[in-house]
Amino acid sequence: MELKETLIDSKKVFQGSIITVKQERVVLVNGKEAGRDVVVHPGAVAVVAVTPENKIVLVRQYRHPVGEALLEIPAGKLDKGEDPDHCARRELEEETGYLAGRLKQLTAIYTTPGFCNEKITIYLATELAKTAQHLDDDEFLNREYCTFQEAQQMIADGRIHDAKSIVGLLMAASSCR
Amino acid sequence: MELKETLIDSKKVFQGSIITVKQERVVLVNGKEAGRDVVVHPGAVAVVAVTPENKIVLVRQYRHPVGEALLEIPAGKLDKGEDPDHCARRELEEETGYLAGRLKQLTAIYTTPGFCNEKITIYLATELAKTAQHLDDDEFLNREYCTFQEAQQMIADGRIHDAKSIVGLLMAASSCR
């Protein structure tokens, strides 16, 4: 079966500071019409950063939508027209105060393709050099460190449950083996 | 630093068939106020289903928001008040035509906690028994099979790039070792 839906109508219903919401209509495989609510997102990057001492740099920050402070790999949204590689180096430096000597793309994921187009490009950063953390005005986070083994333990027992972080940490672990 | 934001205002700006969007205001750690656009989602489940022949059951379906047919593990949204275990068994049967003899929770992930509360509980289903696929009227998907080794290869080379599927497949692989 050929899998394809054809857009026939699109109406912007919400414009936020980061996301836009569109109410769209599509024609399905069987010729019938259906509604699709779509959250449009600018895209993002996330970075598994490994220090010369083989420690992974993590950030803990409060995530208002889920009402919890989550342990995550450093990440951030793409500025308009920004190259993901540039964004990865920028966000890593801003959030953790590390410059990436080497940057390698691990994968790119769709976080929740049923209703949103957000794509996160995930990198492995090594040969880190220390500089200064410089957070946005409304950004508050604590930096933490762990080994690959500790990261895998925290994924297994549910202490890390952010999707991009689990993907990045597990793929980096097999890439670094 | 204690990481916490306090909600001071919430206004519903969009009510879709699945998602709701709220424009909220919070007080930050430093006492200042900030806006937060939040997508409210009912939550979902996803299932790594392994046949008696040690093949994983995947589904390929068109995802309108990203404009691609993606290869994913079977998944679906929670009905109102539905228990995630029940939802996992229901969605697995509907989408693939398999009954799960054993169901074990692998983890629960936040797909994109920066702007959305979606939580996906991910299961490993084994001791599968064949019954009949019965899709929703507007659901079209192709069933495919692969080994754990093939799944890991497809994750490594980017043929699988759906976040929940990567998390489920990598965690199931280490759980089944």
Coordinates of C-alpha atoms in Angstrom, one line a residue:
Chain A
M1 CA 0.0 0.0 0.0
E2 CA 1.4 3.4 -0.9
L3 CA 1.4 5.6 2.2
K4 CA 0.7 9.2 1.6
E5 CA -1.7 12.0 2.7
T6 CA -2.3 15.1 0.5
L7 CA -2.7 18.5 2.1
I8 CA -5.8 20.3 0.9
D9 CA -6.2 23.1 3.5
S10 CA -4.1 24.8 6.2
K11 CA -5.1 27.5 8.6
K12 CA -2.9 29.0 11.3
V13 CA -4.8 28.9 14.7
F14 CA -2.0 29.9 17.1
Q15 CA 1.3 31.8 16.8
G16 CA 3.4 31.5 19.9
S17 CA 6.9 32.7 20.5
I18 CA 8.4 29.3 19.6
I19 CA 5.6 27.1 18.2
T20 CA 2.9 27.7 15.7
V21 CA -0.3 25.6 15.5
K22 CA -2.1 24.8 12.2
Q23 CA -5.4 23.1 11.6
E24 CA -5.0 21.2 8.4
R25 CA -7.1 18.9 6.2
V26 CA -5.7 16.0 4.2
V27 CA -6.9 13.5 1.7
L28 CA -6.2 9.9 2.9
V29 CA -5.1 6.8 1.0
N30 CA -8.8 5.8 0.6
G31 CA -9.8 9.2 -0.9
K32 CA -11.6 10.4 2.3
E33 CA -10.8 13.6 4.1
A34 CA -9.5 14.0 7.6
G35 CA -8.4 16.8 10.0
R36 CA -4.8 17.0 11.3
D37 CA -3.7 19.5 14.0
V38 CA 0.0 20.2 13.5
V39 CA 2.5 21.9 15.9
V40 CA 5.2 23.6 13.8
H41 CA 8.6 23.8 15.6
P42 CA 11.9 25.4 14.4
G43 CA 13.9 22.3 15.1
A44 CA 16.6 21.8 17.7
V45 CA 19.9 20.1 18.6
A46 CA 21.2 18.0 21.5
V47 CA 24.7 17.1 22.5
V48 CA 26.3 14.2 24.3
A49 CA 29.5 16.0 25.5
V50 CA 32.3 13.9 26.9
T51 CA 35.1 15.4 28.9
P52 CA 38.8 14.3 28.6
E53 CA 38.1 12.5 32.0
N54 CA 35.4 10.5 30.1
K55 CA 32.6 12.1 32.0
I56 CA 29.3 13.1 30.3
V57 CA 28.1 16.7 30.9
L58 CA 24.4 16.7 31.8
V59 CA 22.1 19.6 32.7
R60 CA 19.2 19.5 35.2
Q61 CA 16.4 22.1 34.5
Y62 CA 12.8 22.6 35.4
R63 CA 10.4 21.8 32.6
H64 CA 7.2 23.6 33.2
P65 CA 5.0 21.5 30.8
V66 CA 5.7 18.3 32.8
G67 CA 6.2 20.0 36.2
E68 CA 9.5 18.4 37.0
A69 CA 13.2 19.2 36.9
L70 CA 14.6 16.8 34.4
L71 CA 18.2 15.5 33.8
E72 CA 19.0 15.9 30.2
I73 CA 21.9 16.3 27.7
P74 CA 22.5 20.0 26.7
A75 CA 20.1 21.1 24.0
G76 CA 18.5 24.1 22.4
K77 CA 16.4 25.4 19.5
L78 CA 17.8 26.4 16.2
D79 CA 17.9 30.2 15.6
K80 CA 16.3 31.2 12.3
G81 CA 18.4 29.9 9.4
E82 CA 21.0 28.5 11.8
D83 CA 23.1 25.5 10.8
P84 CA 22.6 22.6 13.3
D85 CA 26.4 22.1 13.8
H86 CA 26.7 25.8 14.7
C87 CA 23.8 25.6 17.1
A88 CA 25.2 22.5 18.8
R89 CA 28.5 24.3 19.5
R90 CA 26.7 27.4 20.6
E91 CA 24.2 25.7 22.9
L92 CA 26.9 23.5 24.5
E93 CA 29.0 26.5 25.3
E94 CA 26.1 28.6 26.6
E95 CA 24.6 25.8 28.8
T96 CA 27.7 24.1 30.0
G97 CA 30.8 26.3 29.4
Y98 CA 32.5 23.8 27.1
L99 CA 33.9 24.3 23.6
A100 CA 33.7 21.2 21.4
G101 CA 37.0 20.3 19.8
R102 CA 35.3 17.5 17.8
L103 CA 31.6 17.2 16.8
K104 CA 30.1 14.2 15.2
Q105 CA 26.4 13.7 14.3
L106 CA 24.9 10.6 15.9
T107 CA 21.4 10.8 14.4
A108 CA 18.5 13.1 13.9
I109 CA 15.1 12.2 15.5
Y110 CA 11.5 13.2 15.2
T111 CA 10.4 13.6 18.8
T112 CA 6.6 13.2 18.2
P113 CA 5.8 12.9 14.5
G114 CA 2.1 12.2 15.1
F115 CA 1.3 15.9 15.7
C116 CA 4.6 17.9 15.5
N117 CA 7.4 18.4 13.0
E118 CA 10.2 18.9 15.6
K119 CA 13.4 17.3 14.4
I120 CA 16.4 17.2 16.8
T121 CA 19.9 16.6 15.4
I122 CA 22.0 14.8 18.1
Y123 CA 25.7 15.1 18.3
L124 CA 28.7 13.6 20.1
A125 CA 31.1 16.3 21.3
T126 CA 34.6 15.3 22.4
E127 CA 38.0 17.1 22.9
L128 CA 36.2 19.6 25.2
A129 CA 37.9 22.7 26.4
K130 CA 36.6 24.7 29.3
T131 CA 35.4 28.3 28.8
A132 CA 32.5 30.1 30.6
Q133 CA 28.8 29.2 30.9
H134 CA 26.5 32.1 29.8
L135 CA 22.9 31.3 30.1
D136 CA 19.9 33.2 28.7
D137 CA 18.1 35.5 31.2
D138 CA 15.3 33.1 31.7
E139 CA 17.4 29.9 31.8
F140 CA 18.3 28.2 35.1
L141 CA 20.1 24.9 35.2
N142 CA 22.5 22.9 37.2
R143 CA 25.4 21.1 35.5
E144 CA 26.0 17.5 36.5
Y145 CA 28.5 14.8 35.4
C146 CA 28.2 11.0 35.1
T147 CA 30.0 8.1 33.4
F148 CA 28.5 6.1 30.5
Q149 CA 27.8 3.3 32.9
E150 CA 26.0 5.6 35.4
A151 CA 24.0 7.1 32.4
Q152 CA 22.9 3.6 31.4
Q153 CA 21.9 2.8 34.9
M154 CA 19.9 6.0 35.2
I155 CA 18.1 5.2 31.9
A156 CA 17.4 1.7 33.1
D157 CA 15.9 2.8 36.4
G158 CA 14.0 5.8 35.0
R159 CA 16.0 8.6 36.5
I160 CA 16.6 9.8 33.0
H161 CA 13.3 9.9 31.0
D162 CA 13.8 12.6 28.4
A163 CA 13.6 11.0 25.0
K164 CA 16.4 12.9 23.2
S165 CA 18.7 12.3 26.1
I166 CA 18.1 8.5 26.1
V167 CA 18.6 8.3 22.4
G168 CA 21.8 10.4 22.5
L169 CA 23.3 8.6 25.5
L170 CA 22.6 5.0 24.2
M171 CA 23.8 5.8 20.7
A172 CA 27.0 7.5 22.1
A173 CA 27.7 4.6 24.3
S174 CA 27.7 2.2 21.3
S175 CA 29.6 4.7 19.2
C176 CA 32.3 5.1 21.9
R177 CA 32.7 1.4 22.6
Chain B
M1 CA 20.0 26.1 43.0
E2 CA 16.4 25.0 43.5
L3 CA 14.8 24.6 40.1
K4 CA 11.1 25.5 40.0
E5 CA 8.7 27.7 38.1
T6 CA 5.4 28.8 39.6
L7 CA 2.3 29.0 37.5
I8 CA 0.5 32.3 37.8
D9 CA -1.8 32.4 34.7
S10 CA -3.2 29.9 32.2
K11 CA -5.4 30.6 29.2
K12 CA -6.5 28.0 26.7
V13 CA -5.8 29.3 23.1
F14 CA -6.6 26.2 21.1
Q15 CA -8.7 23.1 21.5
G16 CA -8.0 20.4 18.9
S17 CA -9.3 16.9 18.7
I18 CA -6.2 15.5 20.4
I19 CA -4.1 18.4 21.6
T20 CA -4.9 21.5 23.6
V21 CA -2.7 24.6 23.6
K22 CA -2.3 26.9 26.6
Q23 CA -0.6 30.2 27.0
E24 CA 0.8 30.3 30.5
R25 CA 2.8 32.7 32.7
V26 CA 5.2 31.5 35.4
V27 CA 7.4 33.1 38.0
L28 CA 11.1 32.1 37.5
V29 CA 13.8 31.2 40.1
N30 CA 14.9 34.9 40.1
G31 CA 11.4 36.2 40.7
K32 CA 10.9 37.5 37.2
E33 CA 7.9 36.5 35.0
A34 CA 8.0 34.6 31.7
G35 CA 5.6 33.2 29.2
R36 CA 5.3 29.5 28.4
D37 CA 3.3 28.0 25.5
V38 CA 2.3 24.5 26.5
V39 CA 0.9 21.7 24.3
V40 CA -1.3 19.4 26.4
H41 CA -1.5 15.8 25.2
P42 CA -3.4 12.8 26.6
G43 CA -0.3 10.6 26.8
A44 CA 0.5 7.4 24.8
V45 CA 2.0 4.0 24.8
A46 CA 4.4 2.2 22.4
V47 CA 5.3 -1.5 22.2
V48 CA 8.4 -3.4 21.2
A49 CA 6.6 -6.7 20.2
V50 CA 8.8 -9.8 19.7
T51 CA 7.4 -12.9 17.9
P52 CA 8.2 -16.5 18.9
E53 CA 10.6 -16.4 15.9
N54 CA 12.5 -13.5 17.6
K55 CA 11.3 -11.0 15.0
I56 CA 10.3 -7.5 16.0
V57 CA 6.9 -6.2 14.6
L58 CA 7.2 -2.7 13.1
V59 CA 4.7 -0.5 11.4
R60 CA 5.3 2.0 8.6
Q61 CA 2.9 4.9 8.4
Y62 CA 2.6 8.3 6.8
R63 CA 3.2 11.1 9.3
H64 CA 1.6 14.2 7.9
P65 CA 3.5 16.7 10.2
V66 CA 6.9 15.5 8.9
G67 CA 5.8 14.6 5.4
E68 CA 7.3 11.1 5.5
A69 CA 6.3 7.5 6.0
L70 CA 8.2 6.5 9.1
L71 CA 9.1 3.0 10.4
E72 CA 8.0 2.8 14.1
I73 CA 7.1 0.5 16.8
P74 CA 3.3 0.1 17.3
A75 CA 1.9 3.0 19.4
G76 CA -1.2 4.9 20.2
K77 CA -2.8 7.5 22.4
L78 CA -4.5 6.7 25.7
D79 CA -8.3 6.8 25.7
K80 CA -9.7 9.0 28.4
G81 CA -9.0 7.3 31.8
E82 CA -7.4 4.3 30.1
D83 CA -4.7 2.3 31.9
P84 CA -1.4 2.3 29.9
D85 CA -1.1 -1.5 30.1
H86 CA -4.6 -1.9 28.6
C87 CA -3.8 0.7 25.9
A88 CA -0.6 -1.2 25.0
R89 CA -2.5 -4.5 24.5
R90 CA -5.3 -2.8 22.6
E91 CA -3.0 -0.8 20.2
L92 CA -0.7 -3.8 19.6
E93 CA -3.7 -5.9 18.6
E94 CA -5.4 -3.2 16.5
E95 CA -2.3 -2.2 14.6
T96 CA -0.5 -5.5 14.2
G97 CA -3.0 -8.3 14.9
Y98 CA -1.0 -9.7 17.8
L99 CA -2.1 -10.5 21.4
A100 CA 0.6 -10.0 24.0
G101 CA 1.1 -13.0 26.3
R102 CA 3.5 -11.1 28.4
L103 CA 3.9 -7.3 28.8
K104 CA 6.7 -5.7 30.7
Q105 CA 7.2 -1.9 31.0
L106 CA 10.7 -0.8 29.8
T107 CA 10.4 2.9 30.6
A108 CA 8.3 6.0 30.3
I109 CA 9.6 9.0 28.3
Y110 CA 8.8 12.6 27.9
T111 CA 9.0 13.2 24.1
T112 CA 9.6 16.9 24.1
P113 CA 9.3 18.4 27.6
G114 CA 10.3 21.9 26.6
F115 CA 6.8 22.7 25.3
C116 CA 4.6 19.6 25.7
N117 CA 3.6 17.2 28.5
E118 CA 3.3 14.1 26.3
K119 CA 4.4 11.0 28.2
I120 CA 4.8 7.7 26.4
T121 CA 5.0 4.5 28.4
I122 CA 7.1 1.9 26.4
Y123 CA 6.6 -1.8 26.8
L124 CA 8.2 -5.1 25.7
A125 CA 5.6 -7.6 24.6
T126 CA 6.5 -11.3 24.2
E127 CA 4.7 -14.6 23.9
L128 CA 2.7 -13.2 21.0
A129 CA -0.4 -14.9 19.6
K130 CA -1.8 -14.1 16.2
T131 CA -5.3 -12.7 15.9
A132 CA -6.7 -10.1 13.4
Q133 CA -5.5 -6.5 12.7
H134 CA -8.4 -4.0 12.9
L135 CA -7.3 -0.5 12.1
D136 CA -9.3 2.7 12.7
D137 CA -11.1 4.1 9.6
D138 CA -8.5 6.8 9.0
E139 CA -5.4 4.6 9.9
F140 CA -3.3 3.1 7.1
L141 CA -0.1 1.2 7.8
N142 CA 2.1 -1.5 6.6
R143 CA 3.4 -4.2 9.0
E144 CA 7.1 -5.1 8.7
Y145 CA 9.5 -7.4 10.6
C146 CA 13.1 -7.2 11.6
T147 CA 15.6 -8.8 13.9
F148 CA 17.2 -6.9 16.9
Q149 CA 20.4 -6.7 14.9
E150 CA 18.6 -5.2 11.8
A151 CA 16.8 -2.7 14.1
Q152 CA 20.2 -1.6 15.6
Q153 CA 21.6 -1.2 12.1
M154 CA 18.5 0.8 10.9
I155 CA 18.9 3.1 14.0
A156 CA 22.7 3.5 13.3
D157 CA 22.2 4.4 9.7
G158 CA 19.1 6.7 10.2
R159 CA 16.4 4.5 8.6
I160 CA 14.6 4.6 12.0
H161 CA 14.5 8.1 13.3
D162 CA 11.3 8.2 15.4
A163 CA 12.4 8.9 19.0
K164 CA 10.1 6.5 20.9
S165 CA 11.0 3.7 18.5
I166 CA 14.8 4.2 19.0
V167 CA 14.3 4.3 22.8
G168 CA 12.1 1.2 22.9
L169 CA 14.3 -0.9 20.5
L170 CA 17.6 0.0 22.2
M171 CA 16.2 -0.6 25.7
A172 CA 14.5 -3.9 24.6
A173 CA 17.8 -5.1 23.0
S174 CA 19.7 -4.7 26.3
S175 CA 16.7 -6.1 28.3
C176 CA 16.6 -9.2 26.0
R177 CA 20.4 -9.8 26.0

